[in-house]
Short mmCIF file of C-alpha atoms and ligand atoms in Angstrom, two decimals:
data_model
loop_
_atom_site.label_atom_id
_atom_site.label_comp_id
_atom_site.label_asym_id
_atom_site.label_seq_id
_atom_site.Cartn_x
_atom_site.Cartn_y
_atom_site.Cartn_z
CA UNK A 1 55.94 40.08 62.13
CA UNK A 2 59.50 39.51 63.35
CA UNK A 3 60.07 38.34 67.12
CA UNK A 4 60.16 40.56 69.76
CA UNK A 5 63.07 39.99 71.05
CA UNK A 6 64.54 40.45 67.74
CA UNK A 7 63.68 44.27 67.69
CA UNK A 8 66.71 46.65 69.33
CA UNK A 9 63.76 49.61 68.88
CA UNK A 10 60.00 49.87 68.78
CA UNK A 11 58.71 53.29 68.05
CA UNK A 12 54.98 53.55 68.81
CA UNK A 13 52.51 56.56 67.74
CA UNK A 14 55.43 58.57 67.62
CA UNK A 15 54.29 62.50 67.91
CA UNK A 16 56.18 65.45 67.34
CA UNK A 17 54.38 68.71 67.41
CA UNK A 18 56.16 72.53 66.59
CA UNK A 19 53.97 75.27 68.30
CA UNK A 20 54.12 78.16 65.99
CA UNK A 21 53.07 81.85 66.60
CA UNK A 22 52.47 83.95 63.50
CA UNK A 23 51.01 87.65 63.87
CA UNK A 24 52.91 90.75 64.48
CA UNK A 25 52.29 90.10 68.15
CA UNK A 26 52.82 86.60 68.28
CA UNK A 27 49.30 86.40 68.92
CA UNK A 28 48.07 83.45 67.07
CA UNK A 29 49.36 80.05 67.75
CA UNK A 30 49.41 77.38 65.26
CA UNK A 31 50.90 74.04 65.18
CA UNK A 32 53.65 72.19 62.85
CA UNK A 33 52.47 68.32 62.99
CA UNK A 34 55.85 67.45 61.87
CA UNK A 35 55.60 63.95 63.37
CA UNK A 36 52.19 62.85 63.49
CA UNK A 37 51.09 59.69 65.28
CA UNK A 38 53.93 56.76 63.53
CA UNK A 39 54.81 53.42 64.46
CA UNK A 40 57.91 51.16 63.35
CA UNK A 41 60.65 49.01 64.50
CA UNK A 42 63.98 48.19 63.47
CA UNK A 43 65.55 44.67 63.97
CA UNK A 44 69.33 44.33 65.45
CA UNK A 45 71.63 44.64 62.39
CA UNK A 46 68.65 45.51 60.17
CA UNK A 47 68.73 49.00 58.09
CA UNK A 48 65.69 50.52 57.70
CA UNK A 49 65.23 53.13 54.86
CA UNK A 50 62.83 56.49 55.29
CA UNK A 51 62.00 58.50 52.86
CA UNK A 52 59.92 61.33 51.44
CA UNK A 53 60.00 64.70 49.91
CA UNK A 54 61.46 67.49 51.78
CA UNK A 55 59.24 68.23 54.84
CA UNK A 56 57.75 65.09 55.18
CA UNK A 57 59.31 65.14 59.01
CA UNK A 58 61.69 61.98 58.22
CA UNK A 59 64.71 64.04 59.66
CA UNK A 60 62.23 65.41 62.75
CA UNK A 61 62.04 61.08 63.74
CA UNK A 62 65.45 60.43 63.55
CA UNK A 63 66.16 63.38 65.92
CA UNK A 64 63.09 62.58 68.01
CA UNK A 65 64.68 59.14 68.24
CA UNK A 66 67.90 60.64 69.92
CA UNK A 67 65.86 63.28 71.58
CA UNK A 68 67.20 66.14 70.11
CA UNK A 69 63.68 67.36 69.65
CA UNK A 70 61.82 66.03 72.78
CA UNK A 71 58.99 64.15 71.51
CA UNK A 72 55.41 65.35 71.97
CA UNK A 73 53.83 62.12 73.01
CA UNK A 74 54.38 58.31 71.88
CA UNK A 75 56.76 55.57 72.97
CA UNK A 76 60.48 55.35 71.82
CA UNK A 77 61.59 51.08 73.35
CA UNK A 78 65.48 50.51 73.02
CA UNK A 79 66.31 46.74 73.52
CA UNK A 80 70.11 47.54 75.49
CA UNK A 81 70.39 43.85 76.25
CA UNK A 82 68.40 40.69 75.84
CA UNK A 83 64.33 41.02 76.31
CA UNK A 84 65.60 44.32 78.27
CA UNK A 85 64.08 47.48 76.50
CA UNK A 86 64.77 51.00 78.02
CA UNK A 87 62.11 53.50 77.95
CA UNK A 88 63.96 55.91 76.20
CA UNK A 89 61.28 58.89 76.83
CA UNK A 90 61.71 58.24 80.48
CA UNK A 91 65.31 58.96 80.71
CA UNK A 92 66.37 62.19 82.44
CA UNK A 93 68.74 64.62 80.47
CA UNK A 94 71.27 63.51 82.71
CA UNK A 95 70.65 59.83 82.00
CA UNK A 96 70.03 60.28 77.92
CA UNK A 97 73.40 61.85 78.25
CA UNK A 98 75.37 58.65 79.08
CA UNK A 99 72.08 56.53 76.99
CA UNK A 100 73.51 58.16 74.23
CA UNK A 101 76.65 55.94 73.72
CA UNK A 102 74.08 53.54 72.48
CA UNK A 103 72.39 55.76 69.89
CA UNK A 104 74.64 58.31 67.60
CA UNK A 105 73.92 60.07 64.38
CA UNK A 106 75.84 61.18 60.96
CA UNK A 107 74.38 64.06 59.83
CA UNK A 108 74.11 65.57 56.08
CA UNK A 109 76.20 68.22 55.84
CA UNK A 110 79.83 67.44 56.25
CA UNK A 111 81.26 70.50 56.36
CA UNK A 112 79.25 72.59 58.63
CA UNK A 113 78.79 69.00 60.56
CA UNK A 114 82.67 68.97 62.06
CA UNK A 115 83.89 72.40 64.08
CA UNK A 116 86.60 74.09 62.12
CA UNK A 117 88.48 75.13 65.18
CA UNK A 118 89.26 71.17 66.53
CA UNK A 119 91.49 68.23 64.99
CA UNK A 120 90.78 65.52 63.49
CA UNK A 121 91.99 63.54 66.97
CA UNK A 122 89.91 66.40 68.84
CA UNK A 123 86.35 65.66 66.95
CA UNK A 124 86.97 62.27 67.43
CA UNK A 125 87.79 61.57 70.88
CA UNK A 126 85.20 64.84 72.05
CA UNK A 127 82.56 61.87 72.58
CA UNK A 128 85.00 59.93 74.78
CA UNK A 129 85.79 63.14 76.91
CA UNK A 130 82.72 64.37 77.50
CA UNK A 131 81.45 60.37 78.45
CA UNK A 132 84.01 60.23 80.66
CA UNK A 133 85.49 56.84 79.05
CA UNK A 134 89.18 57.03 78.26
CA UNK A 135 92.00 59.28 78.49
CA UNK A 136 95.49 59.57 77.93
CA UNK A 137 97.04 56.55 76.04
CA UNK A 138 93.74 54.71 76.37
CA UNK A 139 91.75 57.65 75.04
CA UNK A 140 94.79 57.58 71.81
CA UNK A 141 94.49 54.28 71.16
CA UNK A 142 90.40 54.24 70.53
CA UNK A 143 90.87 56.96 68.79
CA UNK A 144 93.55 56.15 66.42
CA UNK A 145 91.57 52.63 66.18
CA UNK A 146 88.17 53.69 65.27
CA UNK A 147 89.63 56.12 62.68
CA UNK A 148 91.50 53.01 60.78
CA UNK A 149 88.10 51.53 60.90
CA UNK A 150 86.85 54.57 58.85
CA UNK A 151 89.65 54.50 56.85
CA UNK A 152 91.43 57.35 57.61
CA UNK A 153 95.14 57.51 58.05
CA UNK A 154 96.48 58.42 61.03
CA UNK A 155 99.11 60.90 60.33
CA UNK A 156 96.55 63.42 59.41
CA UNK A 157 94.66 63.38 62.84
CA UNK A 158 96.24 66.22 63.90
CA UNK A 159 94.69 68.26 60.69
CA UNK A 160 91.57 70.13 61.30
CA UNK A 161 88.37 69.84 58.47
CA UNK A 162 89.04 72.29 56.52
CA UNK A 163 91.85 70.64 54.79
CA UNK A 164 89.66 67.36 53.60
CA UNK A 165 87.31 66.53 51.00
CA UNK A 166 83.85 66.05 51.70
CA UNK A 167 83.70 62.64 51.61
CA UNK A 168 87.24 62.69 53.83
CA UNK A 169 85.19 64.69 55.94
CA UNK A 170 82.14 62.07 56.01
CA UNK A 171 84.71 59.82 57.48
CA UNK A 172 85.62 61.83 60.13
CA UNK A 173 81.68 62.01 60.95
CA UNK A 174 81.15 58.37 60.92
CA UNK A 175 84.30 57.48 63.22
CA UNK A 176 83.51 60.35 65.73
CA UNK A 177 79.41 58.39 65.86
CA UNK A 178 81.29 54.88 65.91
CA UNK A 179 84.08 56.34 68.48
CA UNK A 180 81.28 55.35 71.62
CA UNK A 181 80.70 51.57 69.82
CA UNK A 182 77.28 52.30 69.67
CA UNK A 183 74.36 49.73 68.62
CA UNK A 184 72.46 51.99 66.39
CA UNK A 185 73.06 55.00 64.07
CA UNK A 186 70.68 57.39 62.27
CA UNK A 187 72.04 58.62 58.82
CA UNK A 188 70.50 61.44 58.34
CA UNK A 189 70.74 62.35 54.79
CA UNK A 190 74.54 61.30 55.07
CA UNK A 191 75.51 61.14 51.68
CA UNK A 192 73.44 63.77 49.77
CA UNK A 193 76.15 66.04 50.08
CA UNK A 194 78.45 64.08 47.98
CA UNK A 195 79.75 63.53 44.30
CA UNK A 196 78.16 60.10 43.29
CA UNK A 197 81.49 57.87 43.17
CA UNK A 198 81.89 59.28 46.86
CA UNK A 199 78.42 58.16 48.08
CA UNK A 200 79.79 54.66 46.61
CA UNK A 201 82.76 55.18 48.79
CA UNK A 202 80.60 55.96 52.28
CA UNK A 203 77.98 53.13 51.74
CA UNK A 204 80.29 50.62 51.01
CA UNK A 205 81.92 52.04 54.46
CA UNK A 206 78.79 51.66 56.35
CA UNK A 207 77.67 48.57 54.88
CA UNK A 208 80.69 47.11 55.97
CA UNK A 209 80.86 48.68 59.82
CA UNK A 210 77.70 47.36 60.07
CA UNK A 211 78.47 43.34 59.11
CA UNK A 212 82.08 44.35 61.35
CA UNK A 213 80.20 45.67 64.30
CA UNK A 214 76.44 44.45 64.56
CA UNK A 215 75.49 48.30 63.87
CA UNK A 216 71.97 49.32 63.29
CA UNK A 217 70.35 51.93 60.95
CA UNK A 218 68.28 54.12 60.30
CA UNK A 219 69.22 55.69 57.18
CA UNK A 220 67.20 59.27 56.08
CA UNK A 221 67.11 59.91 52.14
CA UNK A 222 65.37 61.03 49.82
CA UNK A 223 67.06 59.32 47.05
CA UNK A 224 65.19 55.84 46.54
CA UNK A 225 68.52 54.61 44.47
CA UNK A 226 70.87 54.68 47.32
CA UNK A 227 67.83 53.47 50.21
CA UNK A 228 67.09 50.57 48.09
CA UNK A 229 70.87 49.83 47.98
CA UNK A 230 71.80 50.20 51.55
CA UNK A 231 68.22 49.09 53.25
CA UNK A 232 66.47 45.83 54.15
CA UNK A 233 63.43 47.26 54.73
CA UNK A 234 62.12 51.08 53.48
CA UNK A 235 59.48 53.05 55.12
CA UNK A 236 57.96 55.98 53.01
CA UNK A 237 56.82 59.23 55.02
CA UNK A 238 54.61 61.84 53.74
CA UNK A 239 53.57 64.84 55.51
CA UNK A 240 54.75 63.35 58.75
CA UNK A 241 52.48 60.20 58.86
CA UNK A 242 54.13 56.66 57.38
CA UNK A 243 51.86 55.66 54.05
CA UNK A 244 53.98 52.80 52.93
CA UNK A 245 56.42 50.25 54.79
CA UNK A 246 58.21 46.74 53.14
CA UNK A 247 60.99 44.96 52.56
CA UNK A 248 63.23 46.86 49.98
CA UNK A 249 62.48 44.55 47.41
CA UNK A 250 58.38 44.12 47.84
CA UNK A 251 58.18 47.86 48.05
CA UNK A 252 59.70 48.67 44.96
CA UNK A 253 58.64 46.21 42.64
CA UNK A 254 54.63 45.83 43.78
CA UNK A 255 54.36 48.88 45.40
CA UNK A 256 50.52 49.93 47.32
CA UNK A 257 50.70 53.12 47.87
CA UNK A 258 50.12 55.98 44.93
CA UNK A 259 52.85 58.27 46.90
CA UNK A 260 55.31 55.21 46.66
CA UNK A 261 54.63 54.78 43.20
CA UNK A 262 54.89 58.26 42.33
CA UNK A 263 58.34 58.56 44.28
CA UNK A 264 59.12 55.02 42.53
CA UNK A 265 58.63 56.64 38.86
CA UNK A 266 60.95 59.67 39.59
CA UNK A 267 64.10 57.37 39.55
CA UNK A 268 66.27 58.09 36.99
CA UNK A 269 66.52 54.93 35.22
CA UNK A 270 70.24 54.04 33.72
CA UNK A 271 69.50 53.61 30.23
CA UNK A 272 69.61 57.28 28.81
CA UNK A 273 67.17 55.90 25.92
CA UNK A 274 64.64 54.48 27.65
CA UNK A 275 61.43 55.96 28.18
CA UNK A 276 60.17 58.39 30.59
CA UNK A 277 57.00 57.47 32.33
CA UNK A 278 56.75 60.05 35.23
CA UNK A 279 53.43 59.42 37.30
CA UNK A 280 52.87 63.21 37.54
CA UNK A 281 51.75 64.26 41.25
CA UNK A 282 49.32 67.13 41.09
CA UNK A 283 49.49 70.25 42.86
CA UNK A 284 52.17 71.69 45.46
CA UNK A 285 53.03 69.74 48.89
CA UNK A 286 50.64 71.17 51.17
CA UNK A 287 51.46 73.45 54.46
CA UNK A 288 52.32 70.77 57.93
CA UNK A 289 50.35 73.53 59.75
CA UNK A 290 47.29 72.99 57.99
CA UNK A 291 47.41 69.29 56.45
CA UNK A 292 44.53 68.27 54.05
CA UNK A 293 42.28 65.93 56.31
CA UNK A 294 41.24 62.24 55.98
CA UNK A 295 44.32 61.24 53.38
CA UNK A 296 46.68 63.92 53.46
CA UNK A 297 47.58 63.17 50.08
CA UNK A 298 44.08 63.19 47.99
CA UNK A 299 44.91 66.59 46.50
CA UNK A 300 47.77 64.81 44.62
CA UNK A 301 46.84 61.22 44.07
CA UNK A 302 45.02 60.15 41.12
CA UNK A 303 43.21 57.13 42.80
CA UNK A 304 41.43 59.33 44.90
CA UNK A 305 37.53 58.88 46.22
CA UNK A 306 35.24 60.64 48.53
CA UNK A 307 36.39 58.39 51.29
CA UNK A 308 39.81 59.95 51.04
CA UNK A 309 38.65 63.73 51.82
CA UNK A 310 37.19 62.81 55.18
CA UNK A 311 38.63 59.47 56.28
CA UNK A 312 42.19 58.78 57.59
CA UNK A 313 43.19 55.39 56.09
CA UNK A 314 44.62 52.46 58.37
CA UNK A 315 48.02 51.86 58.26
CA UNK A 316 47.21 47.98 57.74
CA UNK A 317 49.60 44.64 56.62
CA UNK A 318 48.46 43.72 53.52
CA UNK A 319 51.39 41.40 52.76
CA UNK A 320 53.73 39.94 55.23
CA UNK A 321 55.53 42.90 56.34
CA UNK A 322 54.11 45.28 53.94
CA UNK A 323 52.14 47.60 55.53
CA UNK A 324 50.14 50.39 53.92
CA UNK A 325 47.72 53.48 54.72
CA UNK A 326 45.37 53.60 51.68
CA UNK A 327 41.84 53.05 51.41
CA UNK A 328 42.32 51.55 47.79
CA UNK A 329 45.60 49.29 48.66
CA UNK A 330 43.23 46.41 48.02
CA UNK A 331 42.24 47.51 44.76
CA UNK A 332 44.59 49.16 43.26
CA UNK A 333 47.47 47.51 40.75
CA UNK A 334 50.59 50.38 40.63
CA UNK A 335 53.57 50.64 38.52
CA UNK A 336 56.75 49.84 40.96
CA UNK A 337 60.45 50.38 39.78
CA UNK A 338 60.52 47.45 37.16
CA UNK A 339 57.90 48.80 34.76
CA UNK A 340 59.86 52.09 34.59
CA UNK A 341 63.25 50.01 33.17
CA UNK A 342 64.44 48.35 36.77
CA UNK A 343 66.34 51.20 37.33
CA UNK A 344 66.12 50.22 41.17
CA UNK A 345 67.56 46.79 40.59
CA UNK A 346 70.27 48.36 38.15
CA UNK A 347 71.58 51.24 39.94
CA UNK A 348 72.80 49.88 42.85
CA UNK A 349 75.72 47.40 41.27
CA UNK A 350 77.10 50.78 40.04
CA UNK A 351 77.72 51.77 43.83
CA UNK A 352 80.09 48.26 44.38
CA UNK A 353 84.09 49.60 44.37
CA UNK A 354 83.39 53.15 44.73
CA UNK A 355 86.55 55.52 43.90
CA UNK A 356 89.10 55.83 46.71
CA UNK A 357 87.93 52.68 48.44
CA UNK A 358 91.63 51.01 48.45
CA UNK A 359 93.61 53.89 49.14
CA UNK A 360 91.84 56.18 51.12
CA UNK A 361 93.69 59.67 51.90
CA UNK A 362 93.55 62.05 54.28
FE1 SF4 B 1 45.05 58.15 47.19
FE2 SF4 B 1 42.86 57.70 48.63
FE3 SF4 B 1 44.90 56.03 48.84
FE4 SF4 B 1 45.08 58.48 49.85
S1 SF4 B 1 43.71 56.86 50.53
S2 SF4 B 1 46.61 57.47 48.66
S3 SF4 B 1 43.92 59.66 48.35
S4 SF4 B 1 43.66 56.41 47.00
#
């Protein structure tokens, strides 16, 4: 396990918990275990990969991260300088305000994402304003700055959204996060949005801010192509609880979890002609309110045994860094990405010189 004082955040047993009355008079009260008892860190400079299906609560941590949701219970450690972590639950609003220049996020959706009504300039330097940091010239300059660094061109600042493209627009997201020089940024979902030659163009941008700047991510997907391009290390969710965690590498080619491998065999690989061989997961995704107990995932997995009905497994290191919750992970020999054609080691050279990369316009 990597040093402490390597870590910029340590998530521990990480809860998040959606009450949730149903009824005609609201009577009833149920609960959404959206985030359910998860641990993790990330390394300075390091990009850690989550995914899962829809609903597997992988956006719910990244928000519960910048406490946008306010966690239920856990521990959320930010290292803001040397051996010098910052209880991040223990902030006041008031102080998580201002603790935000260290954390930002780029969400999915770039056009409902930037408000129609403000500039370019505006969106970006709104962070600045409200923070209190620069004005006037000052407040120009970063801003004019930090949107070269995104590769936008500065005659167009005074456009609003509406008249860019969506991966124009993703630009505009990423310099508004980077405007406060923060250490860390979730991507939440940030390319899904876009045409594939534009997701080239935004990873290549973010893989470069990050060797430029130092930055830090967490980057939300569900599409294990582009995570196994942009991450060092991927963590898989499924019904809110982490099942699988590794390096990039480890995880997709001796995978030890039956949810990895099932995610694993549903990338397309790039050779039209070769062979399907979908590990087919049984039965629908069942509800957060009422989660299956022991393994929430027996009613799908075909390795399952008694054990699995009743018994949560431990989310134990089986490898160096690879850490899985399975009772079989011992046991059991799955199929990672290169029995179904390496499509995870192929796909990625296809993202290096994305369209638009030389000449950005905006
Ligand atoms: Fe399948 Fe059992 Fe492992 Fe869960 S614990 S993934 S049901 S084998």
């Amino acid at each position: 396990m990597a040093e402490q004082s390597l870590r910029l955040l340590e998530v521990e047993n990480l809860k998040k918990y959606f009450p949730l009355r149903v009824g005609r008079f609201g009577a009833s009260t149920h609960t959404v275990k959206a985030v359910d008892d998860i641990s993790f860190y990330i390394e300075k400079g390091e990009t850690l990969g989550l995914v899962g299906e829809s609903g597997s609560g992988k956006t719910t941590v990244g928000r519960a991260i910048l406490r946008a949701f306010e966690p239920t219970s856990g521990s959320i450690r930010f290292q803001v300088r040397k051996d010098e972590f910052t209880d991040v639950l223990a902030l006041s609003k008031r102080e998580m305000k201002s603790f935000r220049q260290h954390m930002q996020m780029i969400f999915q959706d770039p056009y409902s994402s930037l408000n129609p009504r403000m500039t370019v300039r505006d969106i970006i330097a709104e962070p600045l304003v409200v923070n209190k940091l620069a004005r006037g010239s000052e407040l120009n300059e970063r801003v004019r700055e930090v949107a070269l660094r995104c590769r936008l061109n500065v005659e167009h600042l005074r456009r609003s959204p509406h008249a860019f493209s969506g991966g124009q627009r993703q630009r505009i997201g990423i310099a508004r996060a980077l405007a406060l020089h923060p250490e860390f940024i979730v991507c939440d979902e940030s390319v899904s949005a876009l045409d594939v030659s534009v997701q080239a163009e935004i990873l290549n941008l973010l893989g470069d801010l990050q060797e430029e700047f130092g930055l830090t991510y967490l980057f939300i997907a569900h599409d294990l192509s582009v995570v196994e391009y942009i991450s060092d290390r991927v963590a898989v969710m499924y019904l809110g609880r982490l099942v699988e965690m590794a390096p990039t590498k480890e995880l997709f080619f001796n995978p030890l979890h039956p949810y990895t491998e099932a995610l694993m065999s549903a990338i397309p690989a790039p050779d039209p002609d070769a062979p399907l061989k979908p590990v087919v997961l049984e039965g629908e995704i069942p509800s957060p309110i009422d989660p299956p107990p022991g393994c929430h995932f027996h009613p799908r997995c075909r390795y399952a045994e008694e054990i699995c009905r009743t018994a949560r497994p431990e989310w134990k290191e089986y490898q160096p860094g690879h850490v899985s919750a399975c009772h079989l992970s011992d046991r059991l020999t799955l199929v990672g990405a290169e029995e179904i054609g390496e499509a995870a080691s192929v796909r990625p050279s296809s993202y290096k010189g994305g369209a638009g990369l030389d000449n950005p316009q905006v």
